[in-house]
PDB file of C-alpha atoms in Angstrom:
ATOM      1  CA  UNK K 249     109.464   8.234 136.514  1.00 94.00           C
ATOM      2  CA  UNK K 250     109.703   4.779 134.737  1.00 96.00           C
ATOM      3  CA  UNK K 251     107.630   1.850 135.998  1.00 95.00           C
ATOM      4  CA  UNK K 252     108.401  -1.199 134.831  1.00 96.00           C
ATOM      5  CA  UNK K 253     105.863  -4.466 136.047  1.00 95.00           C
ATOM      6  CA  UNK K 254     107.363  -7.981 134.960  1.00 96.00           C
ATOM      7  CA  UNK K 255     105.290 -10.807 134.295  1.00 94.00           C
ATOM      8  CA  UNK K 256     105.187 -11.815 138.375  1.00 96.00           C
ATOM      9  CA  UNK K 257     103.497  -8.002 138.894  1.00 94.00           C
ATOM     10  CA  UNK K 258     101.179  -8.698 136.021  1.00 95.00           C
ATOM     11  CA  UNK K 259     100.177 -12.306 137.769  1.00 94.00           C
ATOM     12  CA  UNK K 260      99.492 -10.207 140.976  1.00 95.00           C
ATOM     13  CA  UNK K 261      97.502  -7.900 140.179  1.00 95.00           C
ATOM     14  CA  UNK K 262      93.534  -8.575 140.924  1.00 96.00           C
ATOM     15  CA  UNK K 263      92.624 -10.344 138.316  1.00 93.00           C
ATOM     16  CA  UNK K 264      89.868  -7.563 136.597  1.00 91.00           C
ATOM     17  CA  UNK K 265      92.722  -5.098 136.708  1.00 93.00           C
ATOM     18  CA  UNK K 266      95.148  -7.656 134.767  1.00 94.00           C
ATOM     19  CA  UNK K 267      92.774  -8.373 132.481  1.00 92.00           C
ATOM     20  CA  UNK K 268      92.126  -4.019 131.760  1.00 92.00           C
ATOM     21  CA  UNK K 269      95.556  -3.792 131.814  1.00 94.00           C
ATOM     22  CA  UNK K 270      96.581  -6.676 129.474  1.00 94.00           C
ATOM     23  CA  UNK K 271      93.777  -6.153 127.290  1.00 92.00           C
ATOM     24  CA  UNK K 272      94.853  -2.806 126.543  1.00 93.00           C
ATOM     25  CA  UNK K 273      98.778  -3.439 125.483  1.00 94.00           C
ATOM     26  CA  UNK K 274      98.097  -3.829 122.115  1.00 92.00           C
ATOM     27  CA  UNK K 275      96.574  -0.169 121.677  1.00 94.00           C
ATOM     28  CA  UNK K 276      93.427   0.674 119.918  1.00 95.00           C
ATOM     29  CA  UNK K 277      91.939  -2.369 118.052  1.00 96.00           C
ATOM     30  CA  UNK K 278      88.740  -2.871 115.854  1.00 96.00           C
ATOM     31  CA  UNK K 279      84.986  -3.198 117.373  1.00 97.00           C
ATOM     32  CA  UNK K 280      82.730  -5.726 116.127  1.00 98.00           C
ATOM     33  CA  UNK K 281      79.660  -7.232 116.862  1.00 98.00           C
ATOM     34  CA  UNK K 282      79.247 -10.718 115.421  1.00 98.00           C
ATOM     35  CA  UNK K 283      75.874 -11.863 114.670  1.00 98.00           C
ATOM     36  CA  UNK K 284      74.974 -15.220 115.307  1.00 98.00           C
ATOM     37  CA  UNK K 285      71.701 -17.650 114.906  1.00 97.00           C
ATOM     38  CA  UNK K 286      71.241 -21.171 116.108  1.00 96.00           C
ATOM     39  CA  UNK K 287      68.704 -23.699 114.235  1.00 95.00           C
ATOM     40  CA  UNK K 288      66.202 -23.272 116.444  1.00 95.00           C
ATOM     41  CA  UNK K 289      66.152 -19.599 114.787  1.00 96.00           C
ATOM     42  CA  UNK K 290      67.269 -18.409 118.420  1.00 96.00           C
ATOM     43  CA  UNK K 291      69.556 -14.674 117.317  1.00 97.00           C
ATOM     44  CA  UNK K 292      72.807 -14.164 119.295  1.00 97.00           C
ATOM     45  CA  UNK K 293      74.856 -10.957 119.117  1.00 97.00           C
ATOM     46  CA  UNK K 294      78.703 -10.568 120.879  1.00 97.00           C
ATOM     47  CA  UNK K 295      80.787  -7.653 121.055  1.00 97.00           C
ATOM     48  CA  UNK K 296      84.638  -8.428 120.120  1.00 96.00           C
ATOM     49  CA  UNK K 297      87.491  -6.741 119.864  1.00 96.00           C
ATOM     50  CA  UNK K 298      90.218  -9.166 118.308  1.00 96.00           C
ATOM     51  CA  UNK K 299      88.414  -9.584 114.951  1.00 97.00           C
ATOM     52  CA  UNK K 300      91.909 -10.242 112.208  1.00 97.00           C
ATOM     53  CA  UNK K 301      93.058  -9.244 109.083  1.00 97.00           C
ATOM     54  CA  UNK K 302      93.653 -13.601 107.629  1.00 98.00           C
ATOM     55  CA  UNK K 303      94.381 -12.986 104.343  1.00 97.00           C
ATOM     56  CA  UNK K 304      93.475 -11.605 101.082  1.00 97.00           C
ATOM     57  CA  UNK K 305      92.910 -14.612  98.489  1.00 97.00           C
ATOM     58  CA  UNK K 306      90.588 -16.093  99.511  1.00 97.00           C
ATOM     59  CA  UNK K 307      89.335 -13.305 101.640  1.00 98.00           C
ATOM     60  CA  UNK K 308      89.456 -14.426 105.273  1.00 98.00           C
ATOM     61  CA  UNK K 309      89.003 -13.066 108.659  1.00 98.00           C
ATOM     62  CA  UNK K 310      89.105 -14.054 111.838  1.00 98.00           C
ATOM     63  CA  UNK K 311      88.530 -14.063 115.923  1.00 98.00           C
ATOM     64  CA  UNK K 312      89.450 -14.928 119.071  1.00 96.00           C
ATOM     65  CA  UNK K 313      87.115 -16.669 121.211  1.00 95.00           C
ATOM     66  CA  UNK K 314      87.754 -17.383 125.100  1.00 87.00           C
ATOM     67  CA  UNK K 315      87.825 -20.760 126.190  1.00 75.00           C
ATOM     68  CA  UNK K 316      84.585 -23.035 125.743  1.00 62.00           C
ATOM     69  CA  UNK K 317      84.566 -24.118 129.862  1.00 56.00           C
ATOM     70  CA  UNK K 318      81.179 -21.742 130.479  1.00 56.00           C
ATOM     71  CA  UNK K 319      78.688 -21.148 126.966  1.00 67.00           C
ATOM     72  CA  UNK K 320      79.606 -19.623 124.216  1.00 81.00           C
ATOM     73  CA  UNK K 321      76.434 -19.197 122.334  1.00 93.00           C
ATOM     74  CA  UNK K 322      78.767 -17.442 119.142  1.00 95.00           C
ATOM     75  CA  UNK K 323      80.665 -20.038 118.707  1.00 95.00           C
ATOM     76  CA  UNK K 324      78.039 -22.934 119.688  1.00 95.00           C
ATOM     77  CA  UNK K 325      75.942 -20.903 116.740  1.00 96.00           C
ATOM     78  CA  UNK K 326      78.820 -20.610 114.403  1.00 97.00           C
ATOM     79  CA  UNK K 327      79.256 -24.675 114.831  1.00 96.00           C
ATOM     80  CA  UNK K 328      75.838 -24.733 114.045  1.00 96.00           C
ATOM     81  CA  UNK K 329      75.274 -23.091 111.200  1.00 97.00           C
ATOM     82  CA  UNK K 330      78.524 -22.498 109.674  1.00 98.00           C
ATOM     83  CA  UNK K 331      77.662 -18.911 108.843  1.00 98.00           C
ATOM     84  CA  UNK K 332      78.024 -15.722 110.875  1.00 98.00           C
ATOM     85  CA  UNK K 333      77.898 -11.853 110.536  1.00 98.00           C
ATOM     86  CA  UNK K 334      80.761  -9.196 111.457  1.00 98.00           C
ATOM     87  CA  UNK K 335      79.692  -5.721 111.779  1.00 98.00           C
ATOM     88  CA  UNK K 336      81.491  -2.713 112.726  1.00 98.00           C
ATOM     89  CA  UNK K 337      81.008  -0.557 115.433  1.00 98.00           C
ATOM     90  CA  UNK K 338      79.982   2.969 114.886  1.00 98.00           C
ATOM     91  CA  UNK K 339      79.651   6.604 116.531  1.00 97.00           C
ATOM     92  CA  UNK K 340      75.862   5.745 116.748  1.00 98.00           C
ATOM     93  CA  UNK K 341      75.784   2.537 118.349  1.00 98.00           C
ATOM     94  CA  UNK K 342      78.467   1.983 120.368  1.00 98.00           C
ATOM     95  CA  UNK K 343      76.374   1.983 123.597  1.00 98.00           C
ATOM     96  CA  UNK K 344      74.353  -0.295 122.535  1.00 98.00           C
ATOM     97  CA  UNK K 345      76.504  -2.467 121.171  1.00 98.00           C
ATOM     98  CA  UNK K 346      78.986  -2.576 124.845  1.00 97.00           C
ATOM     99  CA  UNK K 347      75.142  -3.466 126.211  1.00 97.00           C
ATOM    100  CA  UNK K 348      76.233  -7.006 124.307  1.00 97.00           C
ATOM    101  CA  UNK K 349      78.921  -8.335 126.617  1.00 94.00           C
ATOM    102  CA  UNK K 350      76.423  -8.648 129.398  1.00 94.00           C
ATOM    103  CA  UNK K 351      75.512 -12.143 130.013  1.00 91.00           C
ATOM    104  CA  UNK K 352      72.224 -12.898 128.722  1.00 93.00           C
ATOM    105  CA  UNK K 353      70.228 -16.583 128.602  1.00 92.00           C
ATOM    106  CA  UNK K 354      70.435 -18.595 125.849  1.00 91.00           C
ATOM    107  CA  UNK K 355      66.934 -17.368 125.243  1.00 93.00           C
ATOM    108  CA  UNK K 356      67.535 -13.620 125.314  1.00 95.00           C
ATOM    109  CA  UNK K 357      68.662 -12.013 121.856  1.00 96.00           C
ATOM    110  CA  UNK K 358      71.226  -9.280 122.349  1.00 97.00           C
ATOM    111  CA  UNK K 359      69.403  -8.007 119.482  1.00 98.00           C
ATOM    112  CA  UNK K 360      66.335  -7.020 121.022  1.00 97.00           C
ATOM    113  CA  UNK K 361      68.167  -6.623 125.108  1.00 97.00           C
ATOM    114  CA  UNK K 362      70.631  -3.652 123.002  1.00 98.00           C
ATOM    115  CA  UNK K 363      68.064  -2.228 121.093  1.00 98.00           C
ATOM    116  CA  UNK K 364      69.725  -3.016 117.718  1.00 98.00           C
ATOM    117  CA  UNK K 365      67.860  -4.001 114.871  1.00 98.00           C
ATOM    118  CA  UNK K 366      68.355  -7.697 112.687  1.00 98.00           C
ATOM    119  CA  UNK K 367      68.427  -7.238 109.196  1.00 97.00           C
ATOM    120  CA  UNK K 368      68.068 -11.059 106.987  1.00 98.00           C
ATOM    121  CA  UNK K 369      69.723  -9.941 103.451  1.00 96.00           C
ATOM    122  CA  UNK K 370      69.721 -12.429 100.165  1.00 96.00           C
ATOM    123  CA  UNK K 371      69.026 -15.398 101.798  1.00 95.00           C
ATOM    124  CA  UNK K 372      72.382 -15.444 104.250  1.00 98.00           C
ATOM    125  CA  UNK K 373      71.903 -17.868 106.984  1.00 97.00           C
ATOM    126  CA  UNK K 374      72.976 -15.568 109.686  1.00 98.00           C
ATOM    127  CA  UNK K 375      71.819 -11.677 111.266  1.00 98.00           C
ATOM    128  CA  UNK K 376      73.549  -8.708 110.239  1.00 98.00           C
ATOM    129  CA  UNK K 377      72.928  -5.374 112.213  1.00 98.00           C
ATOM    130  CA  UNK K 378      70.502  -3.018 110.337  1.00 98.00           C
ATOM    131  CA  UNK K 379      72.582   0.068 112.274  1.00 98.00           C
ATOM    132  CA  UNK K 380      75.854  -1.399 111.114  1.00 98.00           C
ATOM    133  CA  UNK K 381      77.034   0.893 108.146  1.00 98.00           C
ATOM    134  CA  UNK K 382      79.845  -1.918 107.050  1.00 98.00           C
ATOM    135  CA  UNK K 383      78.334  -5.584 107.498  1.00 98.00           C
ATOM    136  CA  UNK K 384      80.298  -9.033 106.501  1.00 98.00           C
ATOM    137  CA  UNK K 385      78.575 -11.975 105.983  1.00 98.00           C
ATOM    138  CA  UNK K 386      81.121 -15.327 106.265  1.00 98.00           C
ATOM    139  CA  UNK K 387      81.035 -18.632 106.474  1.00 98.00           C
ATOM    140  CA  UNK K 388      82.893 -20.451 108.901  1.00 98.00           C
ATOM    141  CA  UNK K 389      86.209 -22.397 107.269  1.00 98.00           C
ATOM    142  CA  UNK K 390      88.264 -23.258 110.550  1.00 97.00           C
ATOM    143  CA  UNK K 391      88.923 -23.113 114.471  1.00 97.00           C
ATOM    144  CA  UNK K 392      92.082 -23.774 115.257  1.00 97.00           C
ATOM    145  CA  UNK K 393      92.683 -24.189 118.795  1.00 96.00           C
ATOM    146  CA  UNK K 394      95.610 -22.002 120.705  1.00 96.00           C
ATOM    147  CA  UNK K 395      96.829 -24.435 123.454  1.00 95.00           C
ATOM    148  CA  UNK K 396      98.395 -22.089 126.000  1.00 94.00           C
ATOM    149  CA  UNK K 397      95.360 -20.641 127.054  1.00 92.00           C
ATOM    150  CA  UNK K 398      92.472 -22.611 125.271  1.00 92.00           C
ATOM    151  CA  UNK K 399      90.906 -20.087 123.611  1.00 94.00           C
ATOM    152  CA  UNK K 400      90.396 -20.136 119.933  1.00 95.00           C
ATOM    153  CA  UNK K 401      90.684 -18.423 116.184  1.00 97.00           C
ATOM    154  CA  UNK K 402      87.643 -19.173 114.448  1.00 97.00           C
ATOM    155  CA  UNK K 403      88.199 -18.111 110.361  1.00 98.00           C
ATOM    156  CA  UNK K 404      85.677 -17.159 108.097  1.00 98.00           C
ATOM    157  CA  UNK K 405      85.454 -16.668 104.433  1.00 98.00           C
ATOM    158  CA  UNK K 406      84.078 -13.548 103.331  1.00 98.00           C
ATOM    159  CA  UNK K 407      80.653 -14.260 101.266  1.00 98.00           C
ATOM    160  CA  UNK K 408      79.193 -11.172 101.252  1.00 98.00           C
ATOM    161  CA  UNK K 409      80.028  -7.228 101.919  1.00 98.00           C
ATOM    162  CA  UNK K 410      77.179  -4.584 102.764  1.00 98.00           C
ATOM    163  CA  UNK K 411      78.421  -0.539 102.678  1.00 98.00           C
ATOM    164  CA  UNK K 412      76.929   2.693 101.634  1.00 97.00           C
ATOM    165  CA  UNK K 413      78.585   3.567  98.351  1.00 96.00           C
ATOM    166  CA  UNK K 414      80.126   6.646  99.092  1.00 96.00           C
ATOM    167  CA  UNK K 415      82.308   5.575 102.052  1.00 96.00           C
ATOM    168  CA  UNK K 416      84.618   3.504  99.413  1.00 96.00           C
ATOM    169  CA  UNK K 417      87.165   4.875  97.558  1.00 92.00           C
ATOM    170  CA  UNK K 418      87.988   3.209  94.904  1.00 91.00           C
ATOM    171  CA  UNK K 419      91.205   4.426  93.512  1.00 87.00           C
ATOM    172  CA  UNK K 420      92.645   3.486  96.677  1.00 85.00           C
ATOM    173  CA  UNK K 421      90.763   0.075  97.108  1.00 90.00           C
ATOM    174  CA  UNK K 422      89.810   1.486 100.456  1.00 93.00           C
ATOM    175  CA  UNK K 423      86.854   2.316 102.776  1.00 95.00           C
ATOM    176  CA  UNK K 424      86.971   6.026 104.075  1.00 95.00           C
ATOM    177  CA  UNK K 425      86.094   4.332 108.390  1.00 96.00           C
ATOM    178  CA  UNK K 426      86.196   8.094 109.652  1.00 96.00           C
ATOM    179  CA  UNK K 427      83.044   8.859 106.965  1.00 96.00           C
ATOM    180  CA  UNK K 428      81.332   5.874 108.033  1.00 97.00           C
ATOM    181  CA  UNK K 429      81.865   6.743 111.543  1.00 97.00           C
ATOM    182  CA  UNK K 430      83.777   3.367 112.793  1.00 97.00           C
ATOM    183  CA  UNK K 431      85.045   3.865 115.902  1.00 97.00           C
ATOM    184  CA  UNK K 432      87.961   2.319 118.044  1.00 97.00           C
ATOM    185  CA  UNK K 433      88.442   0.157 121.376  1.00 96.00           C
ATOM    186  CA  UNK K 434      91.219  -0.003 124.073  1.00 94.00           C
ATOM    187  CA  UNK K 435      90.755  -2.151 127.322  1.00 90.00           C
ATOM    188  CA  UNK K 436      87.233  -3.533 127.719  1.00 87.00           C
ATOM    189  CA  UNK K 437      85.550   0.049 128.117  1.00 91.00           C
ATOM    190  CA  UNK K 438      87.012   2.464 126.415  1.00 94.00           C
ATOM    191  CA  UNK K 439      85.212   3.449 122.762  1.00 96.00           C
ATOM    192  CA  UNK K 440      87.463   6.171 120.535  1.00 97.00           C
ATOM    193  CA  UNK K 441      86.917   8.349 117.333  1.00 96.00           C
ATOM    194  CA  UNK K 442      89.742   8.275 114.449  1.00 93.00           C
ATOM    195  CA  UNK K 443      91.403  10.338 112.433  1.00 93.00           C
ATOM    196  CA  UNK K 444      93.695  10.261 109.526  1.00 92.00           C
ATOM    197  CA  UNK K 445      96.990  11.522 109.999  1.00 95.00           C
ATOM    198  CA  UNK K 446      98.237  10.826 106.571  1.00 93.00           C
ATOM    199  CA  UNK K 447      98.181   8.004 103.860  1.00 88.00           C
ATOM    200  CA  UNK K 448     101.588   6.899 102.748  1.00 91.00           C
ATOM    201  CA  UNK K 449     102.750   5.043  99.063  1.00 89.00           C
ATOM    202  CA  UNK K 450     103.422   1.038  99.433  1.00 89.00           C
ATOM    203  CA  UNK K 451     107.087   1.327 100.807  1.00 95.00           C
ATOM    204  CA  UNK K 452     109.616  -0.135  98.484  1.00 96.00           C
ATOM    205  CA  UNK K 453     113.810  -0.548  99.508  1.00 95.00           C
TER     206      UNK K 453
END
């Protein structure tokens, strides 16, 4: 049997079920953790799963981050510095790395609370995650408010890319995610393996 909810079922629902359910719509979606460090040399590491595909030339990505009303020590640290770290999310970690999206003090790195290790590579500004096997240093271009809600897209610039060598394919301009064990999200909770089903030629009319 069909159910169908319109948007007045979606507005009644309790509101951590709504935001499961809502969450979820737009099927499995990349895990990152996003390494951060203030000036005071304070670390910071987030979980996120709307990290974006910007563009190509120049190389951007980007996030979404919820609306400033309570701290945001990411984006307060991104401000900061202008630099930041995206890592992906792997079969090994991902338990530690869910262990970020518990509220911790300004004062407490997610780092050391997860159990994840900060790696400092050629003199970037900002933490990548030494258990990370694909890590993206960027620097911070723009944050362009989205008014109907008040969250944000931060965009980066991609300075620098860290990957074990035989995960990329290079006739294909590609990384091979299932080798490097990246692994999926849906909802808040749920943490997937991939496979490839096939890989299909640039379509043409």
């Amino acid at each position: 049997m069909l159910t169908h909810f319109t948007n007045q079922h979606l507005a009644g629902l309790e509101k951590r079920s709504r935001t499961a359910l809502v969450n979820s719509l737009s099927g499995f979606k990349s895990l990152n953790l996003i390494g951060t460090v203030n000036k005071t040399g304070q670390t910071n590491l987030a979980i996120f799963n709307s990290v974006i595909h910007i563009g190509a030339d120049p190389a951007l990505m980007g996030f979404i981050s919820r609306p400033d009303s309570v701290d945001r020590h990411t984006l307060e640290n991104i401000k900061q510095t202008r630099f930041y770290t995206i890592n992906h999310v792997n079969d090994n970690i991902f338990e530690k790395a869910h262990q970020t999206s518990a509220r911790y003090s300004r004062e407490e790195s997610e780092f050391d609370a997860a159990g994840l290790g900060i790696d400092y590579k050629d003199n970037f500004p900002a933490p990548f995650v030494r258990e990370s096997r694909i890590q993206i240093g960027l620097s911070l271009k723009e944050v362009v408010p989205v008014q109907i809600n008040n969250t944000l897209l931060v965009i980066g610039e991609i300075t620098d890319l860290y990957f074990p060598g035989e995960i990329w394919d290079a006739d294909h301009g590609i990384f091979d995610f299932e080798k490097a064990g990246t692994v999926a999200g849906s909802s808040l909770d749920g943490y997937h393996a991939t496979h490839l089903i096939k890989r299909l030629k640039y379509a043409k009319p």
